[in-house]
Amino acid sequence: MSSSQSNGSSAPKGLTKDNINPAVLEVSYAVRGELALKADKYAHQLADGEGSDLPFDRVVTANIGNPQQKGLDQRPITFWRQVISLLEYPALMEEHIELAKKMYPEDAIARAKSLHEEIGSVGAYTHSKGILGIRKRIAKYIEERDGYAADPESIFLTAGASAGVSLLMGVALQKGDGVMIPIPQYPLYTATLAYLSATPLPYYLDESGGWSMSLDSLKKTISDARGSNTPTKALVIINPGNPTGGCLAEDSMRDVVQLCYDEGILLMADEVYQANIFEPESKPFVSFKKVVRSMSKEVAEGTQLVSFHSISKGTSGECGRRGGYFELTNMREEVVEQIYKMASIMLCPPVTGQVGVDLLVAPPKKGDPSYELWHTETSTTLANLKSRSQLMSDRFNALPGMSCQPADGAMYLFPQIEMPQRALDEAKKRGKQPDVMYTLDLLDATGICAVAGSGFGQAPDSYHIRVTALCPGTEEYIGKIEQFHKDFMSKYQ
Ligand SMILES: Cc1ncc(COP(=O)(O)O)c(C=O)c1O
């Protein structure tokens, strides 16, 4: 009992904001912040028939890469849902098999049967690293992707990439450790570092160079950290990038790997967008695992790497199912054991999330009954994403006071806004960051929910918004942004 309770003072009993873990108060997460809450409020108002005074009739959620969300409505891949539904209700593979044969293609039934034999009920805990058979198929997928062997024992299935990042950082970092993060970055990283009382060491991506990485900027970050006695423990790279959409060239990846090897830094490669690539011929995705393994023997075997993947992105977009994995490369066994111990405390990742990963890494093959439909569904999703992204960047670039690097992949655009001085003054008056003011005004005027660049970090005195390329009806949606932007610029010019 605290002294304030025992001495009868009027201090509140139990948890208060002042007595919970202070690190929690340091955490911020822009993607689901003030703006998203306001957008939710508008959406509820409209759903309850109370939005007649609003200047829009629907809220467009362009703030989060959640493709199957209501309103974005990306259709789930049929084969996935067929297999998972059979696993959820195995009676369809037993006493109701005749019915199932009428409803499901034969390869979906065969796949579900073999998974059922391997897993048993999807309601049971599994191995804490995830189901071994699935880890073996992930290893095969990695080997086929990279041309280098992968070990199922170095692969951990997770409840999405976020859970993997959080587990890994929780194990790897001591209070005060420095972690290099890109600016702009996906706020999971700053949020997790704040929670762990570790220190973000920002390095800037080069916007005019298509959001590329510069070795000099990385080295400067390391030497600045040294100057302030912060040990640089890890380097986070998001490739393809969120929010930038940039895809790294292999040469610069090699430089990064060499640097990590030289400095003894853990490389954390967030590769959740590896399948969202728009120009696979000219700008392919190359994994950091492949780059590490392709270097000299000492670097290939001495660079510590953890690579994250997820079922939330790609063409599956199964964000709510919570599935993903990470692969450890060159990690000492003594550390793997500790990671395993910590994973065990959480028991296991969601089982149908693990099945999702299985379907991601081992989709129907050419010639299988489900192949054609699977191929049409996935290629349509990717083609839609690419065409929306291109259309949006072209139109943004045609606007006065807006410039936008076209994306090589991922699901977002991160256009820059040249804020007129009077807009900066107005934002100051309102006590808001200028880009936050822009996104709030955009929401109020159009119902479009974007995220302010300040939530991701941006170069000083530059202002951006992040919008997803996931919204159907792109023409109408861009038209609204264009109109709002022109009005905003002429209001403050
Ligand atoms: C770069 C990046 N990493 C990780 C995640 C989280 O993915 P998951 O749903 O697998 O936790 C996201 C989600 O948007 C992301 O953009």
Short mmCIF file of C-alpha atoms and ligand atoms in Angstrom, two decimals:
data_model
loop_
_atom_site.label_atom_id
_atom_site.label_comp_id
_atom_site.label_asym_id
_atom_site.label_seq_id
_atom_site.Cartn_x
_atom_site.Cartn_y
_atom_site.Cartn_z
CA MET A 1 0.00 0.00 0.00
CA SER A 2 1.38 3.43 -0.90
CA SER A 3 2.02 5.91 1.87
CA SER A 4 -0.63 8.26 0.47
CA GLN A 5 -3.24 5.51 0.90
CA SER A 6 -2.12 4.47 4.36
CA ASN A 7 -1.91 7.99 5.72
CA GLY A 8 -5.42 8.78 4.50
CA SER A 9 -4.40 11.65 2.17
CA SER A 10 -6.78 12.60 -0.63
CA ALA A 11 -4.41 11.32 -3.35
CA PRO A 12 -6.33 8.98 -5.68
CA LYS A 13 -6.08 5.27 -4.97
CA GLY A 14 -4.91 2.78 -7.57
CA LEU A 15 -3.52 3.51 -11.01
CA THR A 16 -3.17 7.05 -12.20
CA LYS A 17 -1.34 8.53 -15.15
CA ASP A 18 1.35 9.60 -12.71
CA ASN A 19 2.07 6.22 -11.18
CA ILE A 20 1.99 3.94 -14.24
CA ASN A 21 5.15 3.08 -16.19
CA PRO A 22 6.46 6.54 -17.17
CA ALA A 23 7.84 5.15 -20.44
CA VAL A 24 4.23 4.64 -21.60
CA LEU A 25 3.65 8.39 -21.48
CA GLU A 26 6.61 8.85 -23.81
CA VAL A 27 5.03 6.66 -26.50
CA SER A 28 3.22 8.29 -29.39
CA TYR A 29 1.63 6.61 -32.39
CA ALA A 30 0.44 8.99 -35.08
CA VAL A 31 -1.28 6.48 -37.36
CA ARG A 32 -4.00 6.01 -34.78
CA GLY A 33 -3.79 9.42 -33.08
CA GLU A 34 -6.02 12.52 -32.78
CA LEU A 35 -6.86 12.60 -36.45
CA ALA A 36 -7.95 8.96 -36.62
CA LEU A 37 -10.14 9.49 -33.55
CA LYS A 38 -11.81 12.47 -35.18
CA ALA A 39 -12.32 10.48 -38.38
CA ASP A 40 -13.95 7.71 -36.31
CA LYS A 41 -16.27 10.25 -34.75
CA TYR A 42 -17.34 11.51 -38.19
CA ALA A 43 -17.84 7.95 -39.43
CA HIS A 44 -20.09 7.13 -36.45
CA GLN A 45 -22.03 10.36 -36.96
CA LEU A 46 -22.65 9.47 -40.60
CA ALA A 47 -23.59 5.89 -39.74
CA ASP A 48 -26.11 7.13 -37.16
CA GLY A 49 -27.69 9.47 -39.73
CA GLU A 50 -26.46 12.52 -37.82
CA GLY A 51 -23.98 13.85 -40.34
CA SER A 52 -26.24 15.95 -42.54
CA ASP A 53 -24.34 19.14 -41.70
CA LEU A 54 -21.00 17.59 -42.70
CA PRO A 55 -19.61 18.63 -46.11
CA PHE A 56 -19.07 14.97 -47.08
CA ASP A 57 -21.09 11.79 -47.02
CA ARG A 58 -18.36 9.29 -46.18
CA VAL A 59 -15.05 9.10 -44.42
CA VAL A 60 -12.15 7.90 -46.55
CA THR A 61 -9.57 6.08 -44.46
CA ALA A 62 -6.35 6.92 -46.25
CA ASN A 63 -4.39 6.86 -43.01
CA ILE A 64 -3.63 3.21 -42.48
CA GLY A 65 -2.38 0.35 -44.61
CA ASN A 66 -5.27 -1.93 -43.76
CA PRO A 67 -6.47 -3.13 -47.17
CA GLN A 68 -9.47 -5.18 -46.07
CA GLN A 69 -10.85 -2.41 -43.83
CA LYS A 70 -14.48 -1.43 -44.42
CA GLY A 71 -14.49 1.22 -47.11
CA LEU A 72 -11.23 0.00 -48.66
CA ASP A 73 -12.69 -3.45 -49.19
CA GLN A 74 -9.80 -5.35 -50.73
CA ARG A 75 -11.17 -8.85 -51.22
CA PRO A 76 -9.46 -11.60 -49.29
CA ILE A 77 -7.67 -14.19 -51.41
CA THR A 78 -10.25 -16.93 -51.97
CA PHE A 79 -7.82 -19.83 -51.47
CA TRP A 80 -6.77 -18.46 -48.09
CA ARG A 81 -10.28 -18.22 -46.81
CA GLN A 82 -11.21 -21.64 -48.17
CA VAL A 83 -8.33 -23.37 -46.42
CA ILE A 84 -8.77 -21.45 -43.18
CA SER A 85 -12.52 -22.02 -43.07
CA LEU A 86 -11.97 -25.78 -43.44
CA LEU A 87 -9.49 -25.70 -40.58
CA GLU A 88 -11.93 -23.74 -38.46
CA TYR A 89 -14.63 -26.35 -39.08
CA PRO A 90 -12.90 -29.68 -39.73
CA ALA A 91 -16.24 -31.50 -39.86
CA LEU A 92 -16.34 -30.24 -43.45
CA MET A 93 -13.39 -32.51 -44.16
CA GLU A 94 -14.96 -35.43 -42.32
CA GLU A 95 -18.67 -36.16 -42.04
CA HIS A 96 -19.63 -33.28 -44.39
CA ILE A 97 -16.97 -34.01 -46.97
CA GLU A 98 -19.54 -34.49 -49.77
CA LEU A 99 -20.86 -31.00 -49.10
CA ALA A 100 -17.31 -29.61 -48.95
CA LYS A 101 -16.50 -31.15 -52.32
CA LYS A 102 -19.35 -29.10 -53.81
CA MET A 103 -18.09 -25.90 -52.19
CA TYR A 104 -14.33 -26.13 -52.27
CA PRO A 105 -11.76 -26.90 -54.96
CA GLU A 106 -9.89 -30.10 -54.41
CA ASP A 107 -6.52 -28.47 -53.70
CA ALA A 108 -8.05 -26.31 -50.93
CA ILE A 109 -9.43 -29.46 -49.29
CA ALA A 110 -6.11 -31.30 -49.73
CA ARG A 111 -4.16 -28.40 -48.28
CA ALA A 112 -6.51 -28.04 -45.31
CA LYS A 113 -6.33 -31.79 -44.67
CA SER A 114 -2.57 -31.85 -44.61
CA LEU A 115 -2.43 -28.77 -42.37
CA HIS A 116 -5.04 -30.37 -40.11
CA GLU A 117 -2.93 -33.49 -39.81
CA GLU A 118 0.11 -31.39 -39.02
CA ILE A 119 -1.51 -28.96 -36.58
CA GLY A 120 -4.62 -30.63 -35.18
CA SER A 121 -7.12 -28.09 -33.86
CA VAL A 122 -6.44 -24.42 -34.60
CA GLY A 123 -7.74 -23.87 -31.08
CA ALA A 124 -4.68 -25.42 -29.45
CA TYR A 125 -1.38 -23.75 -28.49
CA THR A 126 1.46 -24.57 -30.84
CA HIS A 127 5.22 -24.57 -30.40
CA SER A 128 6.24 -21.08 -29.28
CA LYS A 129 8.36 -20.57 -32.37
CA GLY A 130 5.39 -21.63 -34.46
CA ILE A 131 4.45 -24.88 -36.16
CA LEU A 132 7.57 -26.69 -37.38
CA GLY A 133 6.10 -27.72 -40.75
CA ILE A 134 5.26 -24.07 -41.48
CA ARG A 135 8.74 -22.95 -40.43
CA LYS A 136 10.18 -25.51 -42.84
CA ARG A 137 8.08 -24.15 -45.68
CA ILE A 138 9.15 -20.59 -44.79
CA ALA A 139 12.79 -21.76 -44.96
CA LYS A 140 12.12 -23.23 -48.41
CA TYR A 141 10.48 -19.99 -49.56
CA ILE A 142 13.48 -17.98 -48.34
CA GLU A 143 15.88 -20.37 -50.07
CA GLU A 144 13.98 -20.09 -53.35
CA ARG A 145 13.80 -16.30 -53.05
CA ASP A 146 17.48 -15.74 -52.17
CA GLY A 147 19.39 -18.75 -53.40
CA TYR A 148 20.85 -19.27 -49.91
CA ALA A 149 19.90 -21.84 -47.31
CA ALA A 150 17.61 -20.98 -44.39
CA ASP A 151 17.25 -22.85 -41.12
CA PRO A 152 13.72 -23.46 -39.72
CA GLU A 153 15.21 -23.22 -36.22
CA SER A 154 16.19 -19.60 -36.90
CA ILE A 155 12.65 -18.70 -37.89
CA PHE A 156 10.03 -17.53 -35.39
CA LEU A 157 6.40 -17.10 -36.35
CA THR A 158 4.83 -14.01 -34.78
CA ALA A 159 1.52 -12.23 -34.31
CA GLY A 160 2.36 -9.87 -37.18
CA ALA A 161 5.67 -8.13 -37.76
CA SER A 162 4.90 -5.70 -34.92
CA ALA A 163 5.01 -8.47 -32.32
CA GLY A 164 8.32 -9.65 -33.78
CA VAL A 165 9.85 -6.19 -33.65
CA SER A 166 8.69 -5.73 -30.11
CA LEU A 167 10.03 -9.16 -29.02
CA LEU A 168 13.36 -8.64 -30.72
CA MET A 169 13.88 -5.11 -29.42
CA GLY A 170 12.79 -6.16 -25.96
CA VAL A 171 15.50 -8.83 -25.94
CA ALA A 172 18.24 -6.89 -27.74
CA LEU A 173 18.11 -3.49 -26.09
CA GLN A 174 19.24 -2.18 -22.76
CA LYS A 175 17.98 1.13 -21.39
CA GLY A 176 19.81 3.95 -23.15
CA ASP A 177 20.95 1.87 -26.14
CA GLY A 178 20.81 3.68 -29.45
CA VAL A 179 18.90 2.37 -32.45
CA MET A 180 19.27 3.99 -35.83
CA ILE A 181 15.92 4.61 -37.43
CA PRO A 182 15.12 6.15 -40.79
CA ILE A 183 13.43 9.51 -40.97
CA PRO A 184 10.71 9.30 -42.09
CA GLN A 185 9.91 6.00 -40.35
CA TYR A 186 6.97 3.83 -39.46
CA PRO A 187 6.05 4.93 -35.90
CA LEU A 188 6.17 1.38 -34.50
CA TYR A 189 9.89 1.94 -34.11
CA THR A 190 9.89 5.22 -32.21
CA ALA A 191 6.99 3.96 -30.11
CA THR A 192 8.77 0.71 -29.19
CA LEU A 193 12.02 2.51 -28.44
CA ALA A 194 10.21 5.00 -26.20
CA TYR A 195 8.57 2.13 -24.35
CA LEU A 196 11.92 0.41 -23.82
CA SER A 197 13.66 3.67 -22.80
CA ALA A 198 16.09 3.20 -25.68
CA THR A 199 17.32 6.09 -27.79
CA PRO A 200 16.27 6.63 -31.40
CA LEU A 201 19.20 7.73 -33.54
CA PRO A 202 17.61 9.26 -36.62
CA TYR A 203 19.19 9.10 -40.04
CA TYR A 204 17.61 11.02 -42.88
CA LEU A 205 16.49 9.50 -46.15
CA ASP A 206 17.16 11.65 -49.19
CA GLU A 207 13.83 12.80 -50.58
CA SER A 208 15.14 14.35 -53.78
CA GLY A 209 17.03 11.12 -54.50
CA GLY A 210 13.80 9.07 -54.35
CA TRP A 211 14.12 8.55 -50.59
CA SER A 212 17.45 6.80 -50.96
CA MET A 213 19.87 6.07 -48.13
CA SER A 214 23.22 7.74 -47.86
CA LEU A 215 26.15 5.99 -46.26
CA ASP A 216 27.51 9.36 -45.12
CA SER A 217 24.30 10.11 -43.29
CA LEU A 218 24.48 6.70 -41.54
CA LYS A 219 28.10 7.25 -40.55
CA LYS A 220 27.30 10.71 -39.25
CA THR A 221 24.53 9.29 -37.08
CA ILE A 222 26.94 6.71 -35.63
CA SER A 223 29.63 9.28 -34.93
CA ASP A 224 27.12 11.70 -33.34
CA ALA A 225 25.95 8.85 -31.10
CA ARG A 226 29.53 8.08 -30.16
CA GLY A 227 29.97 11.76 -29.28
CA SER A 228 27.09 11.52 -26.84
CA ASN A 229 28.23 8.15 -25.44
CA THR A 230 25.19 6.34 -26.81
CA PRO A 231 26.05 2.81 -27.91
CA THR A 232 24.67 2.13 -31.38
CA LYS A 233 23.14 -1.29 -31.00
CA ALA A 234 20.93 -1.70 -34.05
CA LEU A 235 19.99 -0.20 -37.39
CA VAL A 236 16.41 -0.37 -38.65
CA ILE A 237 15.77 -0.35 -42.37
CA ILE A 238 12.30 -0.47 -43.88
CA ASN A 239 12.54 -1.78 -47.42
CA PRO A 240 10.39 -1.12 -49.40
CA GLY A 241 9.78 1.97 -47.33
CA ASN A 242 6.84 3.14 -45.30
CA PRO A 243 5.90 5.98 -45.66
CA THR A 244 8.24 6.67 -48.58
CA GLY A 245 7.53 3.83 -51.01
CA GLY A 246 11.23 3.75 -51.90
CA CYS A 247 12.95 0.46 -52.74
CA LEU A 248 16.69 0.21 -52.03
CA ALA A 249 19.26 -0.55 -54.69
CA GLU A 250 21.48 -3.56 -54.01
CA ASP A 251 24.67 -1.46 -54.03
CA SER A 252 23.55 0.71 -51.17
CA MET A 253 22.36 -2.37 -49.28
CA ARG A 254 25.87 -3.82 -49.53
CA ASP A 255 27.30 -0.60 -48.08
CA VAL A 256 24.86 -0.84 -45.19
CA VAL A 257 25.73 -4.47 -44.49
CA GLN A 258 29.45 -3.72 -44.52
CA LEU A 259 28.87 -0.84 -42.11
CA CYS A 260 26.87 -3.05 -39.74
CA TYR A 261 29.59 -5.68 -39.86
CA ASP A 262 32.38 -3.13 -39.24
CA GLU A 263 30.53 -1.51 -36.36
CA GLY A 264 29.06 -4.69 -34.87
CA ILE A 265 25.51 -3.36 -35.28
CA LEU A 266 22.43 -5.59 -35.48
CA LEU A 267 20.65 -4.98 -38.78
CA MET A 268 16.86 -5.07 -38.45
CA ALA A 269 15.31 -5.38 -41.90
CA ASP A 270 11.60 -4.67 -42.03
CA GLU A 271 10.64 -6.29 -45.31
CA VAL A 272 6.88 -6.47 -44.88
CA TYR A 273 6.30 -4.81 -48.27
CA GLN A 274 8.57 -7.17 -50.22
CA ALA A 275 5.73 -8.30 -52.48
CA ASN A 276 4.45 -4.76 -53.12
CA ILE A 277 6.88 -3.94 -55.90
CA PHE A 278 5.76 -1.92 -58.91
CA GLU A 279 8.71 -2.35 -61.31
CA PRO A 280 10.21 -5.74 -60.50
CA GLU A 281 12.49 -5.61 -63.56
CA SER A 282 14.13 -2.24 -62.99
CA LYS A 283 13.63 -1.88 -59.23
CA PRO A 284 13.40 -5.38 -57.76
CA PHE A 285 13.15 -6.21 -54.10
CA VAL A 286 16.36 -7.78 -52.82
CA SER A 287 16.36 -9.17 -49.30
CA PHE A 288 19.04 -8.18 -46.80
CA LYS A 289 19.51 -11.89 -46.11
CA LYS A 290 20.59 -12.39 -49.71
CA VAL A 291 22.90 -9.39 -49.60
CA VAL A 292 24.52 -10.52 -46.34
CA ARG A 293 25.09 -14.04 -47.67
CA SER A 294 26.52 -12.73 -50.94
CA MET A 295 29.32 -10.77 -49.27
CA SER A 296 32.80 -11.93 -48.26
CA LYS A 297 32.88 -14.95 -45.95
CA GLU A 298 33.64 -12.92 -42.84
CA VAL A 299 30.81 -10.43 -43.51
CA ALA A 300 28.39 -13.15 -44.65
CA GLU A 301 28.97 -15.09 -41.46
CA GLY A 302 29.59 -12.21 -39.09
CA THR A 303 26.77 -9.72 -39.74
CA GLN A 304 23.86 -10.15 -37.38
CA LEU A 305 20.55 -9.68 -39.12
CA VAL A 306 16.90 -10.08 -38.29
CA SER A 307 14.42 -9.92 -41.17
CA PHE A 308 10.69 -9.35 -40.64
CA HIS A 309 7.80 -10.35 -42.87
CA SER A 310 4.03 -10.25 -42.50
CA ILE A 311 0.72 -11.42 -43.94
CA SER A 312 -0.73 -7.94 -43.35
CA LYS A 313 0.68 -6.43 -46.53
CA GLY A 314 1.59 -7.89 -49.93
CA THR A 315 -1.50 -8.92 -51.82
CA SER A 316 -3.04 -10.80 -48.91
CA GLY A 317 -3.69 -7.81 -46.67
CA GLU A 318 -4.73 -10.05 -43.77
CA CYS A 319 -3.92 -7.40 -41.15
CA GLY A 320 -6.39 -8.56 -38.53
CA ARG A 321 -5.33 -12.20 -38.63
CA ARG A 322 -1.99 -11.27 -37.05
CA GLY A 323 0.59 -13.41 -38.78
CA GLY A 324 4.21 -12.87 -39.62
CA TYR A 325 7.66 -14.21 -38.98
CA PHE A 326 11.23 -13.17 -38.44
CA GLU A 327 14.39 -14.92 -39.49
CA LEU A 328 17.59 -14.63 -37.49
CA THR A 329 20.86 -14.68 -39.39
CA ASN A 330 24.22 -15.16 -37.66
CA MET A 331 22.65 -14.92 -34.23
CA ARG A 332 24.52 -16.65 -31.39
CA GLU A 333 22.75 -19.68 -30.01
CA GLU A 334 22.85 -18.17 -26.50
CA VAL A 335 20.80 -15.21 -27.78
CA VAL A 336 18.41 -17.39 -29.80
CA GLU A 337 17.69 -19.27 -26.57
CA GLN A 338 16.78 -16.05 -24.79
CA ILE A 339 14.54 -14.96 -27.67
CA TYR A 340 12.87 -18.36 -27.53
CA LYS A 341 12.37 -18.04 -23.79
CA MET A 342 10.69 -14.66 -24.20
CA ALA A 343 8.54 -15.97 -27.10
CA SER A 344 7.46 -18.85 -24.84
CA ILE A 345 6.04 -16.44 -22.29
CA MET A 346 3.52 -15.35 -24.91
CA LEU A 347 2.83 -19.08 -25.57
CA CYS A 348 2.34 -18.96 -29.34
CA PRO A 349 1.25 -16.70 -32.19
CA PRO A 350 -2.39 -16.98 -33.38
CA VAL A 351 -2.71 -20.30 -35.18
CA THR A 352 -4.68 -19.07 -38.18
CA GLY A 353 -2.10 -16.27 -38.44
CA GLN A 354 0.51 -19.02 -38.75
CA VAL A 355 -1.63 -20.72 -41.39
CA GLY A 356 -1.76 -17.37 -43.20
CA VAL A 357 2.03 -17.34 -43.31
CA ASP A 358 1.94 -20.88 -44.71
CA LEU A 359 -0.40 -19.73 -47.50
CA LEU A 360 1.83 -16.70 -48.13
CA VAL A 361 4.99 -18.74 -48.58
CA ALA A 362 3.40 -21.71 -50.34
CA PRO A 363 0.59 -20.45 -52.58
CA PRO A 364 -1.17 -22.63 -55.18
CA LYS A 365 1.19 -23.75 -57.94
CA LYS A 366 0.67 -23.50 -61.69
CA GLY A 367 -1.57 -26.37 -62.71
CA ASP A 368 -3.36 -26.58 -59.33
CA PRO A 369 -7.14 -26.05 -59.53
CA SER A 370 -6.90 -22.83 -57.50
CA TYR A 371 -3.92 -21.34 -59.30
CA GLU A 372 -5.74 -19.27 -61.93
CA LEU A 373 -8.07 -17.59 -59.45
CA TRP A 374 -5.24 -16.99 -56.97
CA HIS A 375 -3.14 -15.48 -59.75
CA THR A 376 -5.94 -13.23 -60.97
CA GLU A 377 -6.77 -12.04 -57.46
CA THR A 378 -3.19 -11.28 -56.44
CA SER A 379 -2.14 -9.69 -59.70
CA THR A 380 -5.28 -7.50 -59.77
CA THR A 381 -4.59 -6.27 -56.25
CA LEU A 382 -1.01 -5.40 -57.13
CA ALA A 383 -1.98 -3.77 -60.43
CA ASN A 384 -4.62 -1.63 -58.67
CA LEU A 385 -2.11 -0.52 -56.08
CA LYS A 386 0.43 0.41 -58.71
CA SER A 387 -1.97 2.30 -60.94
CA ARG A 388 -3.46 4.23 -58.02
CA SER A 389 -0.02 5.08 -56.75
CA GLN A 390 1.12 6.36 -60.14
CA LEU A 391 -2.04 8.33 -60.73
CA MET A 392 -1.79 9.92 -57.31
CA SER A 393 1.85 10.94 -57.60
CA ASP A 394 1.28 12.40 -61.09
CA ARG A 395 -1.66 14.44 -59.88
CA PHE A 396 0.10 15.57 -56.68
CA ASN A 397 3.08 16.71 -58.72
CA ALA A 398 0.81 18.83 -60.89
CA LEU A 399 -0.45 20.80 -57.88
CA PRO A 400 1.04 24.14 -56.87
CA GLY A 401 3.03 23.85 -53.64
CA MET A 402 3.06 20.05 -53.62
CA SER A 403 5.73 17.61 -54.78
CA CYS A 404 5.71 13.85 -54.56
CA GLN A 405 8.35 11.19 -55.14
CA PRO A 406 6.73 8.40 -57.13
CA ALA A 407 6.73 5.16 -55.14
CA ASP A 408 8.69 2.07 -56.19
CA GLY A 409 6.48 -0.10 -53.99
CA ALA A 410 4.69 -0.47 -50.63
CA MET A 411 1.26 1.15 -50.20
CA TYR A 412 1.80 4.84 -49.59
CA LEU A 413 2.78 8.21 -50.96
CA PHE A 414 4.45 10.88 -48.91
CA PRO A 415 4.01 14.18 -50.77
CA GLN A 416 5.67 17.32 -49.51
CA ILE A 417 3.70 20.51 -49.01
CA GLU A 418 5.33 23.90 -49.27
CA MET A 419 3.54 25.61 -46.44
CA PRO A 420 2.88 29.31 -47.08
CA GLN A 421 4.13 31.54 -44.24
CA ARG A 422 0.56 32.47 -43.31
CA ALA A 423 -0.30 28.78 -42.87
CA LEU A 424 2.70 28.40 -40.57
CA ASP A 425 1.50 31.42 -38.57
CA GLU A 426 -2.04 30.05 -38.37
CA ALA A 427 -0.77 26.65 -37.19
CA LYS A 428 1.25 28.35 -34.47
CA LYS A 429 -1.84 30.26 -33.39
CA ARG A 430 -3.79 26.99 -33.18
CA GLY A 431 -0.97 25.26 -31.31
CA LYS A 432 -0.66 22.58 -34.01
CA GLN A 433 2.15 21.35 -36.21
CA PRO A 434 1.50 22.86 -39.69
CA ASP A 435 1.04 19.43 -41.30
CA VAL A 436 -1.27 18.32 -38.50
CA MET A 437 -3.37 21.42 -39.14
CA TYR A 438 -3.39 20.55 -42.86
CA THR A 439 -4.61 17.00 -42.26
CA LEU A 440 -7.25 18.09 -39.72
CA ASP A 441 -8.56 20.71 -42.16
CA LEU A 442 -8.47 18.13 -44.97
CA LEU A 443 -10.57 15.78 -42.86
CA ASP A 444 -13.05 18.50 -41.89
CA ALA A 445 -13.48 19.61 -45.49
CA THR A 446 -13.48 16.30 -47.36
CA GLY A 447 -13.80 13.37 -44.93
CA ILE A 448 -10.39 12.14 -46.08
CA CYS A 449 -8.22 10.89 -43.25
CA ALA A 450 -4.49 11.18 -44.04
CA VAL A 451 -1.60 11.26 -41.57
CA ALA A 452 0.64 14.27 -40.96
CA GLY A 453 4.29 13.78 -41.87
CA SER A 454 5.37 14.81 -38.38
CA GLY A 455 4.03 11.45 -37.15
CA PHE A 456 6.74 9.73 -39.20
CA GLY A 457 9.49 12.32 -38.79
CA GLN A 458 10.66 14.59 -41.58
CA ALA A 459 13.58 16.88 -42.37
CA PRO A 460 13.41 20.13 -40.36
CA ASP A 461 11.11 22.74 -41.89
CA SER A 462 9.62 20.31 -44.38
CA TYR A 463 5.98 19.24 -44.23
CA HIS A 464 4.37 16.13 -45.64
CA ILE A 465 1.25 14.05 -45.51
CA ARG A 466 1.06 10.29 -45.87
CA VAL A 467 -1.78 8.85 -47.87
CA THR A 468 -2.38 5.23 -48.78
CA ALA A 469 -2.83 4.05 -52.35
CA LEU A 470 -5.53 1.63 -51.20
CA CYS A 471 -8.70 3.65 -51.63
CA PRO A 472 -11.11 2.58 -54.33
CA GLY A 473 -12.57 5.47 -56.33
CA THR A 474 -9.15 7.10 -56.60
CA GLU A 475 -10.31 9.68 -59.17
CA GLU A 476 -12.92 11.12 -56.85
CA TYR A 477 -10.62 10.91 -53.86
CA ILE A 478 -7.73 12.71 -55.55
CA GLY A 479 -10.14 15.27 -56.95
CA LYS A 480 -11.19 16.12 -53.41
CA ILE A 481 -7.58 16.42 -52.20
CA GLU A 482 -6.78 18.64 -55.19
CA GLN A 483 -9.68 20.95 -54.49
CA PHE A 484 -8.86 21.15 -50.79
CA HIS A 485 -5.17 21.77 -51.49
CA LYS A 486 -5.88 24.58 -53.95
CA ASP A 487 -8.29 26.22 -51.48
CA PHE A 488 -5.75 25.82 -48.67
CA MET A 489 -2.97 27.39 -50.72
CA SER A 490 -5.08 30.32 -51.91
CA LYS A 491 -6.41 30.90 -48.38
CA TYR A 492 -2.90 31.23 -46.94
CA GLN A 493 -0.92 32.57 -49.91
C1 LIG B 1 6.91 -0.92 -42.14
C2 LIG B 1 5.92 -1.68 -41.34
N1 LIG B 1 6.35 -2.61 -40.50
C3 LIG B 1 5.50 -3.33 -39.74
C4 LIG B 1 4.15 -3.10 -39.81
C5 LIG B 1 3.24 -3.90 -38.94
O1 LIG B 1 2.79 -5.01 -39.60
P1 LIG B 1 1.99 -6.17 -38.86
O2 LIG B 1 0.55 -5.97 -39.16
O3 LIG B 1 2.53 -7.40 -39.48
O4 LIG B 1 2.27 -6.09 -37.42
C6 LIG B 1 3.65 -2.13 -40.67
C7 LIG B 1 2.21 -1.86 -40.73
O5 LIG B 1 1.73 -0.99 -41.40
C8 LIG B 1 4.56 -1.41 -41.46
O6 LIG B 1 4.15 -0.47 -42.30
#
